[in-house]
CSV table of C-alpha atoms and ligand atoms in Angstrom, one decimal:
chain,number,residue,atom,x,y,z
A,3,MET,CA,-14.0,-64.8,-41.4
A,4,VAL,CA,-17.0,-64.9,-43.6
A,5,GLU,CA,-20.6,-66.0,-42.9
A,6,LEU,CA,-21.4,-68.7,-45.5
A,7,PRO,CA,-24.8,-69.6,-47.0
A,8,VAL,CA,-26.3,-72.6,-45.3
A,9,LEU,CA,-24.3,-75.7,-46.3
A,10,SER,CA,-25.8,-79.2,-46.2
A,11,LEU,CA,-24.6,-82.5,-47.4
A,12,THR,CA,-27.4,-82.6,-49.9
A,13,GLU,CA,-25.2,-80.4,-52.0
A,14,THR,CA,-22.6,-83.0,-52.3
A,15,GLN,CA,-22.5,-85.9,-54.7
A,16,THR,CA,-20.9,-88.7,-52.7
A,17,ILE,CA,-21.0,-89.3,-49.1
A,18,PRO,CA,-18.0,-91.3,-48.0
A,19,GLY,CA,-19.6,-92.1,-44.7
A,20,GLU,CA,-22.7,-93.9,-46.0
A,21,ARG,CA,-23.4,-96.9,-43.9
A,22,ARG,CA,-26.5,-99.0,-44.2
A,23,GLY,CA,-28.5,-100.4,-41.3
A,24,ALA,CA,-26.9,-98.0,-38.8
A,25,ARG,CA,-28.4,-94.9,-37.3
A,26,GLN,CA,-28.2,-92.0,-39.7
A,27,VAL,CA,-27.1,-88.5,-38.9
A,28,TYR,CA,-27.8,-85.4,-40.9
A,29,ILE,CA,-25.9,-82.2,-40.3
A,30,GLU,CA,-26.5,-78.6,-41.5
A,31,THR,CA,-24.0,-75.9,-41.0
A,32,TYR,CA,-24.4,-72.1,-40.5
A,33,GLY,CA,-21.7,-69.5,-39.8
A,34,CYS,CA,-18.1,-69.4,-40.7
A,35,GLN,CA,-15.6,-71.9,-42.3
A,36,MET,CA,-14.5,-73.0,-38.8
A,37,ASN,CA,-18.0,-74.3,-38.3
A,38,VAL,CA,-17.9,-76.1,-41.6
A,39,ASN,CA,-14.7,-77.9,-40.5
A,40,ASP,CA,-16.3,-78.5,-37.1
A,41,SER,CA,-19.2,-80.3,-38.8
A,42,GLU,CA,-16.7,-82.5,-40.6
A,43,ILE,CA,-15.1,-83.3,-37.2
A,44,VAL,CA,-18.5,-84.1,-35.7
A,45,LEU,CA,-19.3,-86.4,-38.7
A,46,GLY,CA,-15.8,-88.0,-38.4
A,47,LEU,CA,-16.4,-88.7,-34.7
A,48,LEU,CA,-20.0,-90.0,-35.2
A,49,HIS,CA,-18.9,-92.2,-38.1
A,50,ALA,CA,-16.2,-93.7,-36.0
A,51,ASN,CA,-18.9,-94.5,-33.5
A,52,GLY,CA,-21.0,-96.4,-36.0
A,53,TYR,CA,-23.3,-93.7,-37.4
A,54,GLY,CA,-24.1,-93.5,-41.1
A,55,ILE,CA,-24.3,-90.2,-42.8
A,56,ALA,CA,-27.7,-89.1,-44.2
A,57,LYS,CA,-27.9,-86.9,-47.3
A,58,HIS,CA,-31.4,-85.7,-46.5
A,59,PRO,CA,-33.1,-84.8,-43.2
A,60,GLU,CA,-36.0,-87.2,-44.0
A,61,GLU,CA,-33.6,-90.2,-43.9
A,62,ALA,CA,-32.1,-89.1,-40.6
A,63,ASP,CA,-32.4,-90.5,-37.0
A,64,VAL,CA,-30.5,-87.5,-35.8
A,65,ILE,CA,-30.6,-83.9,-37.2
A,66,LEU,CA,-27.8,-81.7,-36.0
A,67,ILE,CA,-27.7,-77.9,-36.7
A,68,ASN,CA,-24.3,-76.4,-36.3
A,69,THR,CA,-25.0,-72.7,-35.6
A,70,CYS,CA,-23.5,-69.2,-35.6
A,71,ALA,CA,-24.1,-66.4,-33.1
A,72,VAL,CA,-22.1,-63.6,-34.6
A,73,ARG,CA,-25.2,-61.5,-35.5
A,74,GLU,CA,-28.8,-61.6,-34.6
A,75,HIS,CA,-29.8,-62.4,-38.1
A,76,ALA,CA,-27.6,-65.6,-38.0
A,77,GLU,CA,-29.6,-66.8,-35.0
A,78,GLN,CA,-33.0,-65.9,-36.5
A,79,ARG,CA,-32.3,-68.1,-39.5
A,80,VAL,CA,-31.7,-71.1,-37.2
A,81,PHE,CA,-35.0,-70.5,-35.4
A,82,GLU,CA,-36.8,-70.3,-38.8
A,83,ARG,CA,-35.1,-73.5,-39.8
A,84,LEU,CA,-36.3,-75.3,-36.6
A,85,ASN,CA,-39.9,-74.4,-37.7
A,86,HIS,CA,-39.2,-76.2,-41.0
A,87,LEU,CA,-37.9,-79.2,-39.2
A,88,LYS,CA,-41.0,-79.7,-37.1
A,89,PRO,CA,-42.8,-81.9,-39.6
A,90,TYR,CA,-39.9,-84.4,-39.6
A,91,LYS,CA,-40.3,-84.9,-35.9
A,92,ARG,CA,-44.1,-85.3,-36.3
A,93,HIS,CA,-43.5,-87.9,-38.9
A,94,LYS,CA,-40.8,-89.7,-36.9
A,95,PRO,CA,-41.3,-89.1,-33.1
A,96,GLU,CA,-38.0,-90.9,-32.2
A,97,LEU,CA,-36.0,-88.3,-34.2
A,98,VAL,CA,-33.4,-86.5,-32.2
A,99,VAL,CA,-32.7,-82.8,-33.0
A,100,GLY,CA,-29.6,-81.2,-31.6
A,101,ILE,CA,-28.1,-77.7,-31.7
A,102,LEU,CA,-24.3,-77.4,-31.9
A,103,GLY,CA,-21.9,-74.6,-32.2
A,104,CYS,CA,-21.9,-70.9,-31.2
A,105,MET,CA,-25.6,-70.5,-30.5
A,106,ALA,CA,-25.6,-73.6,-28.3
A,107,GLU,CA,-22.7,-72.0,-26.3
A,108,ARG,CA,-24.4,-68.6,-26.1
A,109,LEU,CA,-28.0,-69.7,-25.3
A,110,ARG,CA,-27.3,-72.9,-23.5
A,111,SER,CA,-30.3,-74.4,-21.7
A,112,ARG,CA,-32.6,-71.7,-23.2
A,113,LEU,CA,-32.4,-73.8,-26.3
A,114,LEU,CA,-33.6,-77.1,-24.8
A,115,GLY,CA,-37.2,-77.8,-25.7
A,116,GLN,CA,-37.2,-74.9,-28.3
A,117,LYS,CA,-40.1,-75.4,-30.7
A,118,ARG,CA,-40.7,-78.7,-28.8
A,119,LEU,CA,-37.9,-80.1,-30.9
A,120,VAL,CA,-34.5,-79.5,-29.5
A,121,GLU,CA,-33.3,-82.3,-27.2
A,122,LEU,CA,-29.6,-81.8,-27.4
A,123,VAL,CA,-27.4,-78.7,-27.0
A,124,VAL,CA,-23.7,-79.1,-27.4
A,125,GLY,CA,-21.1,-76.3,-27.5
A,126,PRO,CA,-18.0,-76.2,-29.8
A,127,ASP,CA,-15.6,-77.7,-27.2
A,128,GLU,CA,-17.8,-80.6,-26.2
A,129,TYR,CA,-18.3,-82.6,-29.4
A,130,ARG,CA,-16.5,-85.6,-27.9
A,131,LYS,CA,-19.5,-86.1,-25.7
A,132,LEU,CA,-21.9,-86.4,-28.7
A,133,PRO,CA,-22.0,-90.2,-29.0
A,134,GLN,CA,-22.8,-90.6,-25.3
A,135,LEU,CA,-25.3,-87.7,-25.3
A,136,LEU,CA,-27.0,-89.2,-28.4
A,137,GLU,CA,-27.4,-92.5,-26.7
A,138,GLN,CA,-29.1,-90.8,-23.8
A,139,ALA,CA,-31.3,-88.8,-26.1
A,140,PHE,CA,-32.5,-92.0,-27.8
A,141,ALA,CA,-33.4,-93.2,-24.3
A,142,GLY,CA,-35.6,-90.1,-23.9
A,143,GLU,CA,-33.2,-87.8,-21.9
A,144,GLN,CA,-32.5,-84.2,-22.9
A,145,GLY,CA,-28.7,-83.5,-23.0
A,146,ILE,CA,-26.6,-80.4,-22.6
A,147,ALA,CA,-22.8,-79.9,-22.7
A,148,VAL,CA,-21.5,-76.4,-23.1
A,149,ARG,CA,-18.2,-76.2,-21.1
A,150,LEU,CA,-15.4,-74.4,-22.9
A,151,SER,CA,-11.9,-75.9,-22.9
A,152,ARG,CA,-8.4,-74.4,-22.7
A,153,VAL,CA,-6.9,-77.3,-24.5
A,154,GLU,CA,-9.4,-79.0,-26.9
A,155,THR,CA,-8.3,-78.9,-30.5
A,156,TYR,CA,-9.8,-82.2,-31.8
A,157,ASP,CA,-6.3,-82.8,-33.1
A,158,ASP,CA,-6.7,-86.6,-33.1
A,159,ILE,CA,-10.1,-86.7,-34.9
A,160,GLU,CA,-10.1,-87.3,-38.6
A,161,PRO,CA,-12.7,-84.9,-40.1
A,162,LEU,CA,-15.1,-86.6,-42.5
A,163,ARG,CA,-14.8,-84.5,-45.6
A,164,THR,CA,-17.5,-84.6,-48.3
A,165,GLU,CA,-15.8,-82.7,-51.0
A,166,GLY,CA,-12.6,-83.8,-52.6
A,167,ILE,CA,-10.7,-80.8,-54.0
A,168,SER,CA,-10.4,-78.1,-51.3
A,169,ALA,CA,-10.2,-78.8,-47.6
A,170,TRP,CA,-10.6,-76.7,-44.5
A,171,VAL,CA,-8.0,-77.4,-41.8
A,172,SER,CA,-8.5,-75.8,-38.4
A,173,ILE,CA,-5.1,-74.9,-36.9
A,174,MET,CA,-6.3,-73.3,-33.8
A,175,ARG,CA,-9.5,-72.6,-31.8
A,176,GLY,CA,-10.9,-69.7,-29.8
A,177,CYS,CA,-9.9,-66.0,-29.8
A,178,ASP,CA,-8.3,-63.8,-27.1
A,179,LYS,CA,-8.7,-60.5,-28.9
A,180,PHE,CA,-12.0,-59.5,-27.3
A,181,CYS,CA,-13.1,-56.9,-29.9
A,182,THR,CA,-15.8,-55.2,-28.0
A,183,PHE,CA,-18.6,-56.0,-30.6
A,184,CYS,CA,-17.7,-59.7,-30.9
A,185,ILE,CA,-19.3,-62.7,-29.4
A,186,VAL,CA,-16.7,-65.2,-30.7
A,187,PRO,CA,-14.4,-65.2,-27.6
A,188,PHE,CA,-17.4,-66.1,-25.5
A,189,THR,CA,-18.7,-68.8,-27.8
A,190,ARG,CA,-15.4,-70.3,-28.7
A,191,GLY,CA,-13.3,-69.7,-25.6
A,192,ARG,CA,-9.6,-69.0,-25.2
A,193,GLU,CA,-7.1,-69.3,-28.0
A,194,ARG,CA,-5.2,-72.5,-28.4
A,195,SER,CA,-3.2,-74.0,-31.3
A,196,ARG,CA,-2.6,-77.5,-32.7
A,197,PRO,CA,0.9,-78.8,-32.9
A,198,LEU,CA,2.6,-77.9,-36.2
A,199,GLN,CA,3.7,-81.4,-37.0
A,200,SER,CA,0.2,-82.8,-36.8
A,201,ILE,CA,-1.1,-80.0,-39.1
A,202,VAL,CA,1.6,-80.7,-41.6
A,203,THR,CA,0.8,-84.4,-41.5
A,204,GLU,CA,-2.9,-83.7,-42.1
A,205,VAL,CA,-2.0,-81.5,-45.1
A,206,GLN,CA,0.3,-84.1,-46.6
A,207,ARG,CA,-2.4,-86.8,-46.2
A,208,LEU,CA,-4.9,-84.5,-47.9
A,209,TRP,CA,-2.5,-84.1,-50.8
A,210,GLN,CA,-2.1,-87.9,-51.0
A,211,HIS,CA,-5.8,-88.3,-51.1
A,212,GLY,CA,-6.1,-85.9,-54.1
A,213,PHE,CA,-7.0,-82.6,-52.5
A,214,LYS,CA,-5.5,-79.7,-54.4
A,215,GLU,CA,-6.0,-76.9,-51.9
A,216,VAL,CA,-6.2,-76.3,-48.2
A,217,THR,CA,-7.3,-73.4,-46.2
A,218,LEU,CA,-5.7,-73.1,-42.7
A,219,LEU,CA,-8.4,-71.8,-40.4
A,220,GLY,CA,-8.4,-69.8,-37.1
A,221,GLN,CA,-10.2,-66.7,-35.8
A,222,ASN,CA,-6.8,-65.0,-35.9
A,223,VAL,CA,-4.2,-67.3,-37.5
A,224,ASN,CA,-1.5,-64.7,-37.1
A,225,SER,CA,-1.2,-65.6,-33.4
A,226,TYR,CA,-0.8,-69.3,-34.1
A,227,LEU,CA,1.8,-70.7,-31.7
A,228,ASP,CA,3.0,-74.3,-31.9
A,229,PRO,CA,2.6,-75.6,-28.3
A,230,ILE,CA,5.5,-77.9,-28.7
A,231,THR,CA,8.2,-76.0,-30.6
A,232,GLY,CA,7.0,-72.4,-30.3
A,233,ALA,CA,6.9,-72.1,-34.1
A,234,ASP,CA,4.8,-69.2,-35.3
A,235,PHE,CA,2.3,-68.9,-38.2
A,236,ALA,CA,4.9,-68.0,-40.8
A,237,ASP,CA,6.9,-71.1,-39.8
A,238,LEU,CA,3.8,-73.2,-40.1
A,239,LEU,CA,3.0,-71.8,-43.6
A,240,ALA,CA,6.6,-72.5,-44.7
A,241,ALA,CA,6.5,-76.0,-43.3
A,242,CYS,CA,3.3,-76.8,-45.2
A,243,ALA,CA,4.7,-75.2,-48.4
A,244,GLU,CA,7.8,-77.4,-48.1
A,245,ALA,CA,5.8,-80.5,-47.3
A,246,VAL,CA,3.4,-80.1,-50.2
A,247,PRO,CA,5.0,-77.7,-52.7
A,248,GLN,CA,2.3,-78.2,-55.4
A,249,MET,CA,-0.7,-77.7,-53.1
A,250,ARG,CA,-2.5,-74.4,-53.0
A,251,ILE,CA,-2.4,-73.1,-49.4
A,252,ARG,CA,-4.7,-70.4,-48.2
A,253,TYR,CA,-5.5,-69.1,-44.7
A,254,LEU,CA,-8.3,-67.2,-42.8
A,255,THR,CA,-8.4,-64.9,-40.9
A,256,SER,CA,-5.6,-62.4,-40.2
A,257,HIS,CA,-5.7,-59.7,-37.5
A,258,PRO,CA,-4.0,-56.6,-38.8
A,259,ARG,CA,-2.2,-56.1,-35.5
A,260,ASP,CA,-0.4,-59.4,-35.9
A,261,MET,CA,0.3,-59.3,-39.6
A,262,SER,CA,4.1,-59.6,-39.3
A,263,ASP,CA,6.8,-58.8,-41.9
A,264,LYS,CA,8.0,-62.4,-41.5
A,265,LEU,CA,4.6,-63.7,-42.5
A,266,ILE,CA,4.4,-61.4,-45.6
A,267,ASP,CA,8.0,-62.4,-46.7
A,268,THR,CA,7.1,-66.1,-46.2
A,269,MET,CA,4.0,-65.7,-48.4
A,270,ALA,CA,6.1,-64.1,-51.1
A,271,ALA,CA,8.7,-66.8,-50.9
A,272,TYR,CA,6.5,-69.8,-52.0
A,273,PRO,CA,4.6,-69.7,-55.2
A,274,HIS,CA,1.7,-71.9,-54.0
A,275,LEU,CA,1.0,-69.9,-50.9
A,276,CYS,CA,-1.9,-68.1,-52.4
A,277,LYS,CA,-1.6,-64.3,-52.9
A,278,TYR,CA,-4.7,-63.4,-51.1
A,279,ILE,CA,-5.2,-61.9,-47.7
A,280,HIS,CA,-8.4,-61.3,-45.8
A,281,LEU,CA,-7.5,-58.4,-43.5
A,282,PRO,CA,-10.6,-57.2,-41.6
A,283,VAL,CA,-10.4,-53.5,-40.8
A,284,GLN,CA,-14.0,-53.0,-39.4
A,285,SER,CA,-13.9,-49.2,-39.6
A,286,GLY,CA,-11.9,-46.3,-41.0
A,287,SER,CA,-12.2,-44.1,-37.9
A,288,ASP,CA,-9.5,-44.2,-35.2
A,289,ARG,CA,-12.1,-43.3,-32.6
A,290,ILE,CA,-14.3,-46.2,-33.5
A,291,LEU,CA,-11.3,-48.6,-33.9
A,292,ALA,CA,-10.3,-47.7,-30.3
A,293,LEU,CA,-13.8,-48.3,-29.1
A,294,MET,CA,-13.8,-51.6,-30.8
A,295,ASN,CA,-10.5,-52.6,-29.1
A,296,ARG,CA,-9.0,-53.5,-32.4
A,297,GLY,CA,-5.5,-52.5,-31.3
A,298,TYR,CA,-4.5,-50.5,-34.4
A,299,THR,CA,-5.0,-47.0,-36.0
A,300,VAL,CA,-5.9,-46.4,-39.6
A,301,GLU,CA,-2.3,-45.3,-40.2
A,302,GLN,CA,-0.9,-48.5,-38.8
A,303,TYR,CA,-3.3,-50.5,-40.8
A,304,LEU,CA,-2.4,-48.7,-44.0
A,305,GLU,CA,1.3,-49.3,-43.3
A,306,ARG,CA,0.6,-53.0,-43.2
A,307,VAL,CA,-1.3,-52.8,-46.6
A,308,GLU,CA,1.6,-50.9,-48.1
A,309,ARG,CA,4.1,-53.4,-46.9
A,310,ILE,CA,2.0,-56.3,-48.3
A,311,ARG,CA,1.8,-54.5,-51.7
A,312,ALA,CA,5.5,-53.6,-51.7
A,313,VAL,CA,6.4,-57.2,-51.3
A,314,MET,CA,3.6,-58.8,-53.3
A,315,PRO,CA,2.2,-56.3,-55.8
A,316,ASP,CA,-0.4,-58.7,-57.1
A,317,CYS,CA,-1.7,-59.9,-53.8
A,318,ALA,CA,-5.5,-59.5,-53.5
A,319,LEU,CA,-7.0,-58.0,-50.4
A,320,SER,CA,-10.4,-58.3,-48.8
A,321,THR,CA,-11.8,-57.0,-45.6
A,322,ASP,CA,-14.8,-56.9,-43.2
A,323,ILE,CA,-16.6,-53.7,-42.3
A,324,ILE,CA,-19.2,-53.0,-39.7
A,325,ALA,CA,-21.6,-50.1,-40.3
A,326,GLY,CA,-23.3,-48.3,-37.5
A,327,PHE,CA,-21.3,-49.4,-34.4
A,328,CYS,CA,-22.5,-47.5,-31.3
A,329,THR,CA,-21.7,-43.8,-31.3
A,330,GLU,CA,-20.6,-43.9,-35.0
A,331,THR,CA,-21.1,-40.4,-36.4
A,332,GLU,CA,-21.4,-39.3,-40.0
A,333,GLU,CA,-17.8,-38.2,-39.8
A,334,ASP,CA,-16.7,-41.7,-38.7
A,335,HIS,CA,-18.7,-43.2,-41.5
A,336,GLN,CA,-17.1,-40.9,-44.1
A,337,ALA,CA,-13.7,-42.0,-42.8
A,338,THR,CA,-14.7,-45.6,-43.5
A,339,LEU,CA,-15.6,-44.7,-47.1
A,340,GLU,CA,-12.4,-42.8,-47.4
A,341,LEU,CA,-10.4,-45.9,-46.2
A,342,LEU,CA,-12.2,-48.0,-48.9
A,343,ARG,CA,-11.1,-45.4,-51.5
A,344,THR,CA,-7.6,-45.4,-50.2
A,345,VAL,CA,-7.0,-49.2,-50.0
A,346,ARG,CA,-9.1,-50.2,-52.9
A,347,TYR,CA,-9.9,-53.8,-51.7
A,348,ASP,CA,-10.7,-56.5,-54.2
A,349,GLY,CA,-13.7,-57.4,-52.1
A,350,ALA,CA,-15.3,-56.8,-48.8
A,351,TYR,CA,-17.9,-58.4,-46.4
A,352,MET,CA,-20.0,-55.7,-45.0
A,353,PHE,CA,-22.3,-55.9,-42.0
A,354,LYS,CA,-24.7,-53.8,-40.0
A,355,TYR,CA,-23.7,-53.6,-36.4
A,356,SER,CA,-25.7,-56.2,-34.4
A,357,PRO,CA,-25.4,-55.8,-30.6
A,358,ARG,CA,-24.5,-59.1,-28.8
A,359,GLU,CA,-25.5,-59.7,-25.2
A,360,GLY,CA,-22.5,-60.3,-23.0
A,361,THR,CA,-20.0,-58.3,-25.1
A,362,LYS,CA,-18.5,-55.0,-23.8
A,363,ALA,CA,-20.3,-52.9,-26.5
A,364,TRP,CA,-23.7,-54.4,-25.5
A,365,LYS,CA,-23.6,-52.1,-22.4
A,366,TRP,CA,-23.0,-49.1,-24.6
A,367,GLY,CA,-26.3,-49.5,-26.3
A,368,ASP,CA,-27.2,-49.4,-29.9
A,369,ASP,CA,-27.7,-45.7,-30.6
A,370,VAL,CA,-27.3,-45.4,-34.4
A,371,PRO,CA,-30.9,-45.6,-35.7
A,372,GLU,CA,-31.7,-48.5,-37.9
A,373,GLU,CA,-32.5,-46.4,-41.0
A,374,VAL,CA,-29.1,-44.6,-40.6
A,375,LYS,CA,-27.3,-48.0,-40.3
A,376,ILE,CA,-29.0,-49.3,-43.4
A,377,ARG,CA,-28.2,-46.1,-45.3
A,378,ARG,CA,-24.5,-46.2,-44.3
A,379,LEU,CA,-24.2,-49.9,-45.1
A,380,ASN,CA,-25.7,-49.4,-48.5
A,381,GLU,CA,-23.3,-46.5,-49.2
A,382,ILE,CA,-20.4,-48.8,-48.2
A,383,ILE,CA,-21.7,-51.6,-50.3
A,384,ALA,CA,-22.2,-49.4,-53.4
A,385,LEU,CA,-18.8,-47.9,-53.1
A,386,GLN,CA,-17.0,-51.2,-52.6
A,387,GLN,CA,-18.9,-52.7,-55.6
A,388,GLN,CA,-17.8,-49.9,-57.8
A,389,ILE,CA,-14.2,-50.3,-56.7
A,390,SER,CA,-14.3,-54.1,-57.2
A,391,TYR,CA,-15.8,-53.5,-60.6
A,392,GLU,CA,-13.1,-51.0,-61.5
A,393,ILE,CA,-10.3,-53.2,-60.3
A,394,ASN,CA,-11.6,-56.2,-62.2
A,395,ARG,CA,-12.1,-54.1,-65.4
A,396,GLU,CA,-8.7,-52.3,-65.2
A,397,ARG,CA,-6.5,-54.9,-63.8
A,398,GLU,CA,-8.0,-58.3,-64.7
A,399,ILE,CA,-9.0,-58.1,-68.4
A,400,GLY,CA,-6.3,-59.6,-70.5
A,401,ARG,CA,-4.6,-61.1,-67.5
A,402,LEU,CA,-3.6,-64.8,-67.4
A,403,HIS,CA,-4.5,-66.7,-64.3
A,404,GLU,CA,-3.8,-70.1,-63.0
A,405,VAL,CA,-7.2,-71.4,-62.0
A,406,LEU,CA,-8.2,-74.4,-59.9
A,407,VAL,CA,-11.2,-76.0,-61.4
A,408,GLU,CA,-14.2,-76.5,-59.0
A,409,GLY,CA,-16.8,-77.8,-61.4
A,410,PRO,CA,-19.9,-76.6,-63.3
A,411,SER,CA,-21.0,-73.0,-62.7
A,412,LYS,CA,-24.1,-72.7,-60.5
A,413,ARG,CA,-25.8,-70.3,-62.9
A,414,ASN,CA,-25.0,-72.1,-66.1
A,415,PRO,CA,-23.9,-75.7,-65.9
A,416,GLU,CA,-22.5,-75.6,-69.4
A,417,GLN,CA,-19.9,-73.2,-68.2
A,418,TRP,CA,-17.4,-74.2,-65.5
A,419,GLN,CA,-16.0,-72.3,-62.6
A,420,GLY,CA,-12.8,-72.2,-60.7
A,421,ARG,CA,-10.8,-69.8,-58.5
A,422,THR,CA,-7.7,-67.8,-59.1
A,423,ASP,CA,-4.8,-67.9,-56.7
A,424,THR,CA,-6.1,-64.5,-55.6
A,425,ASN,CA,-9.4,-66.1,-54.7
A,426,LYS,CA,-11.5,-64.7,-57.5
A,427,VAL,CA,-14.2,-66.7,-59.2
A,428,VAL,CA,-13.6,-67.4,-62.9
A,429,ILE,CA,-16.2,-68.7,-65.4
A,430,PHE,CA,-14.9,-70.4,-68.6
A,431,PRO,CA,-16.2,-72.9,-71.2
A,432,GLN,CA,-15.6,-76.5,-70.3
A,433,THR,CA,-13.5,-78.6,-72.6
A,434,PRO,CA,-13.1,-82.5,-72.4
A,435,GLU,CA,-9.6,-82.3,-71.0
A,436,ILE,CA,-10.7,-80.3,-68.0
A,437,GLY,CA,-11.9,-82.0,-64.8
A,438,VAL,CA,-12.6,-81.0,-61.3
A,439,GLY,CA,-9.3,-80.4,-59.6
A,440,SER,CA,-7.4,-79.5,-62.8
A,441,LEU,CA,-5.1,-76.5,-62.6
A,442,ILE,CA,-5.5,-74.7,-65.9
A,443,HIS,CA,-4.7,-71.3,-67.3
A,444,VAL,CA,-7.4,-68.8,-68.2
A,445,ARG,CA,-7.1,-65.5,-70.0
A,446,ILE,CA,-9.6,-63.1,-68.6
A,447,GLN,CA,-11.9,-61.5,-71.2
A,448,GLN,CA,-14.8,-60.0,-69.2
A,449,ALA,CA,-15.4,-59.0,-65.6
A,450,THR,CA,-18.2,-57.9,-63.3
A,451,SER,CA,-17.6,-56.7,-59.7
A,452,ALA,CA,-17.7,-60.3,-58.4
A,453,THR,CA,-16.8,-62.6,-61.3
A,454,LEU,CA,-14.2,-63.0,-64.0
A,455,PHE,CA,-15.0,-64.6,-67.4
A,456,GLY,CA,-12.3,-66.0,-69.7
A,457,GLU,CA,-11.0,-68.6,-72.1
A,458,VAL,CA,-8.8,-71.6,-71.3
A,459,VAL,CA,-5.3,-71.3,-72.9
A,460,ALA,CA,-2.4,-73.8,-73.0
A,461,VAL,CA,0.8,-72.6,-71.4
A,462,PRO,CA,3.4,-75.1,-72.5
A,463,GLU,CA,6.2,-73.9,-70.4
A,464,LEU,CA,4.1,-74.6,-67.3
A,465,ALA,CA,2.7,-77.9,-68.4
A,466,THR,CA,5.2,-80.1,-66.5
A,467,SER,CA,4.5,-78.6,-63.2
A,468,LEU,CA,0.8,-78.9,-63.9
A,469,GLN,CA,1.0,-82.5,-64.7
A,470,VAL,CA,2.7,-83.3,-61.5
A,471,ALA,CA,-0.4,-81.9,-59.7
B,508,SAH,N1,-11.8,-63.4,-36.3
B,508,SAH,C1,-12.6,-63.1,-37.4
B,508,SAH,C2,-14.0,-62.7,-37.0
B,508,SAH,C3,-15.1,-63.6,-37.3
B,508,SAH,S1,-16.6,-62.7,-37.3
B,508,SAH,C4,-12.0,-61.9,-37.9
B,508,SAH,O1,-11.5,-61.1,-37.1
B,508,SAH,O2,-12.2,-61.7,-39.1
B,508,SAH,C5,-16.5,-62.1,-39.0
B,508,SAH,C6,-16.9,-60.7,-39.1
B,508,SAH,O3,-18.2,-60.5,-38.6
B,508,SAH,C7,-16.0,-59.7,-38.3
B,508,SAH,O4,-14.8,-59.4,-38.9
B,508,SAH,C8,-16.9,-58.5,-38.2
B,508,SAH,O5,-16.8,-57.7,-39.3
B,508,SAH,C9,-18.3,-59.1,-38.2
B,508,SAH,N2,-18.9,-59.0,-36.9
B,508,SAH,C10,-18.5,-59.6,-35.8
B,508,SAH,N3,-19.4,-59.3,-34.7
B,508,SAH,C11,-20.3,-58.5,-35.3
B,508,SAH,C12,-21.5,-57.8,-34.7
B,508,SAH,N4,-21.8,-57.9,-33.4
B,508,SAH,N5,-22.2,-57.1,-35.6
B,508,SAH,C13,-21.9,-57.0,-36.9
B,508,SAH,N6,-20.9,-57.6,-37.5
B,508,SAH,C14,-20.1,-58.3,-36.7
B,509,SF4,FE1,-14.1,-61.5,-32.9
B,509,SF4,FE2,-12.1,-59.8,-32.9
B,509,SF4,FE3,-11.6,-62.4,-32.3
B,509,SF4,FE4,-12.2,-61.7,-34.8
B,509,SF4,S1,-10.4,-61.0,-33.7
B,509,SF4,S2,-13.1,-63.4,-33.6
B,509,SF4,S3,-13.6,-60.0,-34.5
B,509,SF4,S4,-12.8,-60.9,-31.1
B,510,F3S,FE1,-18.0,-68.7,-36.6
B,510,F3S,FE2,-20.3,-67.6,-36.2
B,510,F3S,FE3,-19.1,-69.0,-34.3
B,510,F3S,S1,-18.7,-66.7,-37.3
B,510,F3S,S2,-17.0,-68.8,-34.7
B,510,F3S,S3,-19.8,-69.8,-36.2
B,510,F3S,S4,-20.3,-67.1,-34.0
């Protein structure tokens, strides 16, 4: 899964949870998409308990920071943010500041009193306690709740979503894979899935409320298992596709070891199951993959990629790479570059190894010198950018894409942006008929490594299906 830039409600136009006179809560989210959905769950819960939702921290009685612990850098950003929040507390001494999420789970009581600001620390499985802990905090008591659960999925809590086109839907929580570099199994606990029927109902409701796209979320969605019927992830995708045939359905993240033929065939069978797979490989060296406890070899991984491409030739692929894992040699690094050249991913998220206390790899040390890690990472990034650029120039120019319109482009508000089924960002000139949430057709005319540019075209034979949407 992908670390997102900081998201806050100030970026949204309308806040459905606005409520005058009540205590106001402001939330900021770091980390992955699951954290974004968790923040929506927290807002849903607090709104149901009488809280209003603040758009800006200065209006808030409660500031919550939902945090990520996956790399050192993610945690540093939160500490820096706490410094920036100090003036709010000085200005309003009764303000309550709380840390939620994976850092709360990892650092626990070490966070209480941080920067003379933090009065509340709540881990990912304890959000139901928030209303009670907040009451205590208003009465001047510090609060901490960091127990992990084997069953909590917040299945009955309606997330308060602040954006109306594309929704995140968590289908499971936790992870049992224990990759040796990864803190997530320790911050999120054991793997557990929500019942299939309740996910399908949520997706149907989102469609009825005008959402056009959902992304089903889990650290490893491929091991989804309906606790009631024993249905697997492919069954869940098929059930969603049958229930809302016009809705775009995406998912994150896949583990290569569990990427089954059945799942690939199911994706191919339904047009609105988006043809995009994020398939983190981490390294191109078998020795490093074994040390990472990833459970596959390069050969097995490549076999999965071949299978995906044989069944869905136009399916886009992206990956995650870690540079400079402990003991990584120049030869291992070259093997990663070679893998990138072999697979030719559409995109990749590339990270420098960051040792996390408590993981197995922590004990093995961090022996690749910083400057070597940086050099290797830069080589990986440069190669991947070149490949993405080549793919976009060679395969995308002239191609017609169905694009879901997201709104004005961030760089140039006169241009609009949307996303292809294959998850690529497309920029196009806005016309009066096009609104946020429209499904349009765009012919690609130009491309960089990260963005496509095109013109809107009418496709009459598809118009009926588009109008239904
Ligand atoms: N379950 C998700 C992982 C979420 S973490 C998945 O398997 O995709 C997202 C990515 O962060 C991982 O794929 C990995 O590439 C990277 N990552 C995790 N721990 C890391 C660490 N200690 N140092 C550097 N990158 C890390
Ligand atoms: Fe971490 Fe591995 Fe689980 Fe992903 S699959 S969350 S990398 S332990
Ligand atoms: Fe997500 Fe970061 Fe936690 S990636 S699961 S918020 S450690």
